[in-house]
Amino acid sequence: MVRVRKLTYLIVASVLLSLFAMGVSAEDEVYLEPQNSTVRIGETVDVEIWVNATGFQGGQINLTYNSSCVNITDWVNNSADFEIGYWNSITDGREWILFAANYSETEIPLTGAYKIGTLTIEGLSPGSTELKFSENSSIFDDYGNEITTVKWINGRVDVEPQISTFELSLVDGWNLISIPLELSDTSLDTVFSGASDGDELYAYEDGAWVTATYYSALPGWYGDLTNVELDKGYWYRANTAYTVLLEGVDAGSRSVQIDTGWNLIGYARLSSANLDDLIPDASDGDELYAYDTGWVTATYYSALPGWYGDLGSMEPGKGYWYRANAPFTWDY
């Protein structure tokens, strides 16, 4: 009995060793490399399509995606392995790709992992889209029969907004400012890292001042005010003139609550805009103030209707005092 058990163990061990030596065959699959990608608006990213299968010659791919989010601008077939190739991109959001190895050039059928080709994908608008191997995508053997065991692994492309920069110039003394971009890091230590000793920043919240002061000995900002926010205005008192380089993404459409009385507001765009276009629903007698070495103002008159005064537009990087006679939501 002992000898039989030993013999059984030896046989099992031998079989296992043989399996490990040969390797376990991978499941037939078609996939993207990388499976998930990220691209910014106006830029491109390359995504490869791969097949890993046993006993195949070629195939056809019906790849679909959201054409309002991305655009596939190019396809490069891997002609070294698949001499026969075809690409049809006529229909928005759909790519037809055919590929096959040639008998005269390649040992048929193929087994293993092969790159079919490379897609070039352009980001069009923020969001996400699936790269989906849709109906009628197939892999064929060398007799033209479909290999039905193939697993099709979809992917995804995330489109991020384009990075923009803005130079916020600060003069020696008082500056009424705002942040025109959505920043990834809004801490004062990051945004105003070039501050001078004793520089001060003031925000106006719920009828009270919130402040911070820069101390070079720390170094850094210290006070109740720790971060800057979109849609808010700030007083910055600089001891030395310098330029703040801001890097971020477009803030998009804004919805700002304006309360009755005084509001210290910001302007979250990178281009100037006319007051009549920006704030058409003001109340009669509302006032807007800007400061640039002196005060510049405008008043809203419903009889015109429109804004009248020396201040005719809002500019990126500027902060404003808005005195409202009635609360409203400012959408722009």
Coordinates of C-alpha atoms in Angstrom, one line a residue:
M1 CA 0.0 0.0 0.0
V2 CA 2.8 2.4 0.8
R3 CA 4.5 1.7 -2.5
V4 CA 1.3 2.4 -4.4
R5 CA 0.9 5.7 -2.6
K6 CA 4.4 6.7 -3.4
L7 CA 4.0 5.8 -7.0
T8 CA 0.8 7.8 -7.2
Y9 CA 2.5 10.9 -5.7
L10 CA 5.3 10.5 -8.2
I11 CA 2.9 10.3 -11.2
V12 CA 1.0 13.4 -10.0
A13 CA 4.2 15.3 -9.4
S14 CA 5.4 14.4 -12.8
V15 CA 2.2 15.6 -14.5
L16 CA 2.3 18.9 -12.6
L17 CA 5.9 19.5 -13.6
S18 CA 5.1 18.8 -17.2
L19 CA 2.2 21.3 -17.1
F20 CA 4.4 24.0 -15.6
A21 CA 7.1 23.2 -18.1
M22 CA 4.7 23.6 -21.1
G23 CA 2.9 26.6 -19.5
V24 CA -0.8 27.1 -19.3
S25 CA -2.3 28.5 -22.5
A26 CA -3.8 31.9 -22.1
E27 CA -7.4 32.6 -23.0
D28 CA -7.9 33.9 -26.5
E29 CA -8.5 37.7 -26.2
V30 CA -8.4 41.0 -28.0
Y31 CA -7.5 44.0 -25.8
L32 CA -6.2 47.6 -25.7
E33 CA -2.8 48.7 -24.5
P34 CA -3.2 50.7 -22.4
Q35 CA -6.7 49.6 -21.5
N36 CA -7.6 53.0 -20.0
S37 CA -6.1 56.3 -21.3
T38 CA -6.2 60.0 -20.4
V39 CA -5.8 62.8 -22.9
R40 CA -6.4 66.6 -22.7
I41 CA -8.6 68.6 -25.1
G42 CA -6.7 69.3 -28.3
E43 CA -4.0 66.7 -27.6
T44 CA -3.6 63.1 -28.8
V45 CA -2.8 59.7 -27.2
D46 CA -1.8 56.5 -28.9
V47 CA -3.7 53.2 -28.0
E48 CA -2.6 49.9 -29.4
I49 CA -4.9 47.0 -30.2
W50 CA -3.5 43.5 -29.4
V51 CA -4.7 40.0 -30.1
N52 CA -3.5 37.0 -28.1
A53 CA -4.9 33.8 -29.6
T54 CA -4.2 30.3 -30.8
G55 CA -4.4 29.3 -34.5
F56 CA -5.6 32.5 -36.1
Q57 CA -4.8 34.4 -39.3
G58 CA -6.7 37.7 -39.0
G59 CA -10.0 39.3 -38.1
Q60 CA -12.3 42.3 -38.3
I61 CA -12.9 44.9 -35.6
N62 CA -15.9 47.2 -35.1
L63 CA -14.7 49.7 -32.5
T64 CA -17.3 52.2 -31.3
Y65 CA -17.0 55.3 -29.0
N66 CA -18.6 58.7 -28.2
S67 CA -17.5 61.0 -31.1
S68 CA -18.5 64.1 -29.2
C69 CA -15.8 63.3 -26.6
V70 CA -12.9 61.9 -28.8
N71 CA -12.0 61.6 -32.4
I72 CA -9.8 58.9 -33.9
T73 CA -7.5 60.7 -36.3
D74 CA -5.3 57.8 -37.5
W75 CA -4.8 54.1 -37.6
V76 CA -1.4 52.4 -38.3
N77 CA -1.6 48.8 -39.2
N78 CA 1.1 46.4 -38.0
S79 CA 2.2 45.5 -41.5
A80 CA 5.2 43.5 -40.2
D81 CA 2.8 40.8 -39.0
F82 CA -0.4 41.6 -40.9
E83 CA 0.4 42.4 -44.5
I84 CA -3.3 42.8 -45.4
G85 CA -5.0 45.8 -43.6
Y86 CA -8.0 48.0 -44.1
W87 CA -9.4 51.0 -42.1
N88 CA -12.7 52.7 -42.5
S89 CA -13.5 55.8 -40.4
I90 CA -16.3 57.3 -42.4
T91 CA -19.0 57.0 -39.7
D92 CA -18.6 59.2 -36.6
G93 CA -18.0 57.1 -33.5
R94 CA -17.2 53.9 -35.4
E95 CA -14.0 52.4 -36.8
W96 CA -13.9 49.3 -39.1
I97 CA -10.6 47.6 -39.1
L98 CA -9.7 44.5 -41.1
F99 CA -6.3 42.6 -40.8
A100 CA -4.8 39.4 -42.0
A101 CA -1.5 37.7 -42.2
N102 CA -0.4 36.7 -45.8
Y103 CA 0.5 33.1 -46.5
S104 CA 3.5 34.1 -48.7
E105 CA 5.0 36.2 -45.9
T106 CA 4.0 34.6 -42.6
E107 CA 3.8 31.1 -41.1
I108 CA 0.1 30.5 -40.8
P109 CA -1.7 30.0 -38.5
L110 CA -0.4 32.4 -35.8
T111 CA -0.3 31.7 -32.1
G112 CA 0.6 34.1 -29.4
A113 CA 0.4 37.9 -28.7
Y114 CA 0.5 40.2 -31.7
K115 CA 0.0 43.9 -32.0
I116 CA -2.7 44.6 -34.7
G117 CA -2.0 48.3 -34.9
T118 CA -2.1 51.7 -33.2
L119 CA -5.0 54.2 -32.9
T120 CA -4.3 57.9 -32.5
I121 CA -7.1 59.5 -30.4
E122 CA -7.7 63.2 -30.0
G123 CA -9.5 64.7 -27.0
L124 CA -12.5 66.9 -28.0
S125 CA -14.5 67.7 -24.9
P126 CA -14.2 66.9 -21.2
G127 CA -15.7 63.5 -20.1
S128 CA -15.2 59.8 -20.6
T129 CA -16.0 57.4 -23.4
E130 CA -15.8 53.6 -23.7
L131 CA -13.7 52.1 -26.5
K132 CA -16.0 49.2 -27.2
F133 CA -15.4 46.1 -29.4
S134 CA -19.0 46.0 -30.8
E135 CA -21.1 43.5 -32.8
N136 CA -19.4 41.8 -35.7
S137 CA -15.9 42.0 -34.2
S138 CA -14.3 38.6 -35.0
I139 CA -11.1 36.7 -35.1
F140 CA -10.7 34.0 -37.8
D141 CA -8.6 30.9 -38.2
D142 CA -6.7 30.1 -41.5
Y143 CA -9.8 28.5 -43.0
G144 CA -11.9 31.6 -42.4
N145 CA -13.8 30.2 -39.5
E146 CA -14.6 32.4 -36.5
I147 CA -12.8 31.6 -33.3
T148 CA -15.7 31.9 -30.9
T149 CA -13.7 31.6 -27.7
V150 CA -12.2 35.1 -28.1
K151 CA -12.7 37.4 -25.1
W152 CA -13.1 41.1 -26.2
I153 CA -11.8 43.5 -23.5
N154 CA -13.1 47.0 -23.9
G155 CA -11.2 50.1 -22.7
R156 CA -11.9 53.7 -21.8
V157 CA -10.5 57.2 -22.6
D158 CA -10.9 60.1 -20.2
V159 CA -10.6 63.6 -21.6
E160 CA -9.4 66.3 -19.3
P161 CA -9.7 70.1 -19.9
Q162 CA -6.8 71.8 -21.5
I163 CA -4.2 73.4 -19.1
S164 CA -4.1 77.2 -19.3
T165 CA -1.8 79.7 -17.7
F166 CA -2.4 83.3 -16.6
E167 CA 0.1 85.9 -15.3
L168 CA -1.4 87.8 -12.4
S169 CA 0.6 91.0 -12.0
L170 CA 0.7 92.5 -8.5
V171 CA 1.9 96.1 -8.0
D172 CA 3.6 97.4 -4.9
G173 CA 0.7 98.3 -2.6
W174 CA -3.0 97.4 -2.8
N175 CA -4.3 95.0 -5.5
L176 CA -8.0 94.0 -5.9
I177 CA -7.7 90.5 -7.5
S178 CA -9.4 87.2 -8.2
I179 CA -8.4 83.8 -9.6
P180 CA -9.6 83.2 -13.2
L181 CA -8.7 79.5 -13.4
E182 CA -9.6 76.3 -11.6
L183 CA -6.4 75.4 -9.8
S184 CA -5.4 71.9 -8.6
D185 CA -3.8 73.4 -5.5
T186 CA -5.5 76.5 -4.0
S187 CA -3.4 76.9 -0.9
L188 CA -1.8 80.3 -0.4
D189 CA 1.6 78.7 0.0
T190 CA 1.4 77.3 -3.5
V191 CA -0.5 80.1 -5.3
F192 CA 1.5 83.0 -3.8
S193 CA 4.8 81.2 -3.2
G194 CA 6.7 84.3 -4.5
A195 CA 5.3 86.6 -1.8
S196 CA 7.5 89.0 0.2
D197 CA 7.8 89.2 3.9
G198 CA 4.8 91.0 5.3
D199 CA 2.5 90.7 2.3
E200 CA -1.2 90.5 3.3
L201 CA -4.3 88.9 1.7
Y202 CA -7.8 89.8 2.7
A203 CA -11.1 88.1 1.9
Y204 CA -14.6 89.4 2.9
E205 CA -17.0 86.7 4.1
D206 CA -20.4 87.2 5.7
G207 CA -19.7 90.8 6.5
A208 CA -16.3 90.2 8.1
W209 CA -12.7 90.2 7.0
V210 CA -10.6 87.0 6.9
T211 CA -6.8 87.6 6.5
A212 CA -3.4 86.0 6.2
T213 CA 0.1 87.3 6.3
Y214 CA 3.3 86.0 4.6
Y215 CA 6.3 85.4 6.9
S216 CA 9.6 84.6 5.2
A217 CA 10.9 83.1 8.5
L218 CA 8.3 80.2 8.4
P219 CA 8.3 80.4 5.3
G220 CA 4.7 80.6 4.4
W221 CA 1.3 82.2 5.0
Y222 CA -0.2 82.4 8.4
G223 CA -3.8 83.4 9.4
D224 CA -7.4 82.4 9.1
L225 CA -7.3 82.6 5.3
T226 CA -5.6 79.5 3.9
N227 CA -7.0 79.0 0.4
V228 CA -8.2 81.0 -2.5
E229 CA -11.5 80.2 -4.2
L230 CA -13.1 80.9 -7.6
D231 CA -15.8 83.6 -7.7
K232 CA -14.3 85.5 -4.8
G233 CA -12.4 88.7 -4.8
Y234 CA -9.4 89.5 -2.6
W235 CA -7.4 92.5 -1.5
Y236 CA -3.6 91.8 -1.8
R237 CA -1.2 94.2 -0.2
A238 CA 2.2 93.6 -1.7
N239 CA 5.4 95.0 -0.3
T240 CA 7.2 94.3 -3.6
A241 CA 5.7 94.1 -7.1
Y242 CA 5.8 90.6 -8.6
T243 CA 3.9 88.3 -11.0
V244 CA 2.0 85.2 -10.0
L245 CA 2.0 82.5 -12.6
L246 CA -1.3 80.6 -12.4
E247 CA -1.8 77.2 -14.1
G248 CA -5.1 75.5 -14.2
V249 CA -8.2 74.7 -16.3
D250 CA -11.1 76.7 -17.6
A251 CA -13.5 77.3 -14.8
G252 CA -16.5 76.8 -17.2
S253 CA -20.0 78.3 -16.5
R254 CA -20.4 80.0 -13.2
S255 CA -23.3 80.5 -10.8
V256 CA -22.6 83.0 -8.1
Q257 CA -24.9 84.1 -5.3
I258 CA -25.0 87.9 -4.9
D259 CA -26.4 89.1 -1.6
T260 CA -28.0 92.4 -0.7
G261 CA -25.3 94.8 0.2
W262 CA -21.6 94.5 -0.4
N263 CA -20.1 91.5 -2.2
L264 CA -16.4 91.0 -2.9
I265 CA -16.5 89.0 -6.1
G266 CA -14.2 87.5 -8.6
Y267 CA -14.3 86.9 -12.4
A268 CA -13.5 83.4 -13.6
R269 CA -12.7 83.8 -17.3
L270 CA -9.6 84.4 -19.3
S271 CA -11.0 87.1 -21.5
S272 CA -12.7 90.4 -20.8
A273 CA -16.5 90.7 -21.3
N274 CA -18.9 93.7 -21.4
L275 CA -20.9 94.3 -18.3
D276 CA -24.2 94.5 -20.2
D277 CA -23.6 91.0 -21.5
L278 CA -22.2 89.6 -18.2
I279 CA -24.7 91.0 -15.7
P280 CA -28.0 91.8 -17.6
D281 CA -30.3 91.1 -14.7
A282 CA -29.1 93.6 -12.1
S283 CA -31.4 95.7 -10.0
D284 CA -31.8 99.4 -10.6
G285 CA -29.0 101.3 -8.8
D286 CA -26.7 98.3 -8.3
E287 CA -23.0 99.4 -8.3
L288 CA -19.8 97.7 -9.4
Y289 CA -16.3 98.9 -8.3
A290 CA -12.9 98.0 -9.6
Y291 CA -9.5 99.3 -8.3
D292 CA -6.5 99.9 -10.4
T293 CA -4.4 102.6 -8.7
G294 CA -7.8 104.3 -8.2
W295 CA -11.5 103.5 -8.2
V296 CA -13.4 102.9 -11.4
T297 CA -17.2 102.4 -11.1
A298 CA -20.4 101.6 -13.0
T299 CA -24.1 101.8 -12.0
Y300 CA -27.0 99.8 -13.4
Y301 CA -30.0 101.8 -14.7
S302 CA -33.1 99.8 -15.5
A303 CA -34.4 102.7 -17.7
L304 CA -31.5 102.3 -20.1
P305 CA -31.4 99.3 -19.5
G306 CA -27.8 98.7 -18.8
W307 CA -24.6 99.7 -17.0
Y308 CA -23.2 103.3 -17.1
G309 CA -19.9 104.6 -15.9
D310 CA -16.2 104.4 -16.4
L311 CA -16.2 100.7 -15.8
G312 CA -17.4 99.0 -18.9
S313 CA -16.1 95.4 -18.7
M314 CA -14.8 92.8 -16.3
E315 CA -11.2 91.5 -16.8
P316 CA -9.4 88.3 -15.8
G317 CA -7.4 88.5 -12.6
K318 CA -9.4 91.5 -11.3
G319 CA -11.6 91.5 -8.2
Y320 CA -14.7 93.7 -7.8
W321 CA -16.9 95.1 -5.1
Y322 CA -20.6 94.6 -6.0
R323 CA -23.2 96.6 -4.1
A324 CA -26.6 94.9 -4.7
N325 CA -30.0 96.4 -3.9
A326 CA -31.6 92.9 -4.1
P327 CA -30.2 89.4 -3.9
F328 CA -29.9 87.4 -7.2
T329 CA -27.9 84.6 -8.8
W330 CA -25.3 85.7 -11.3
D331 CA -25.0 83.2 -14.0
Y332 CA -22.4 83.5 -16.7

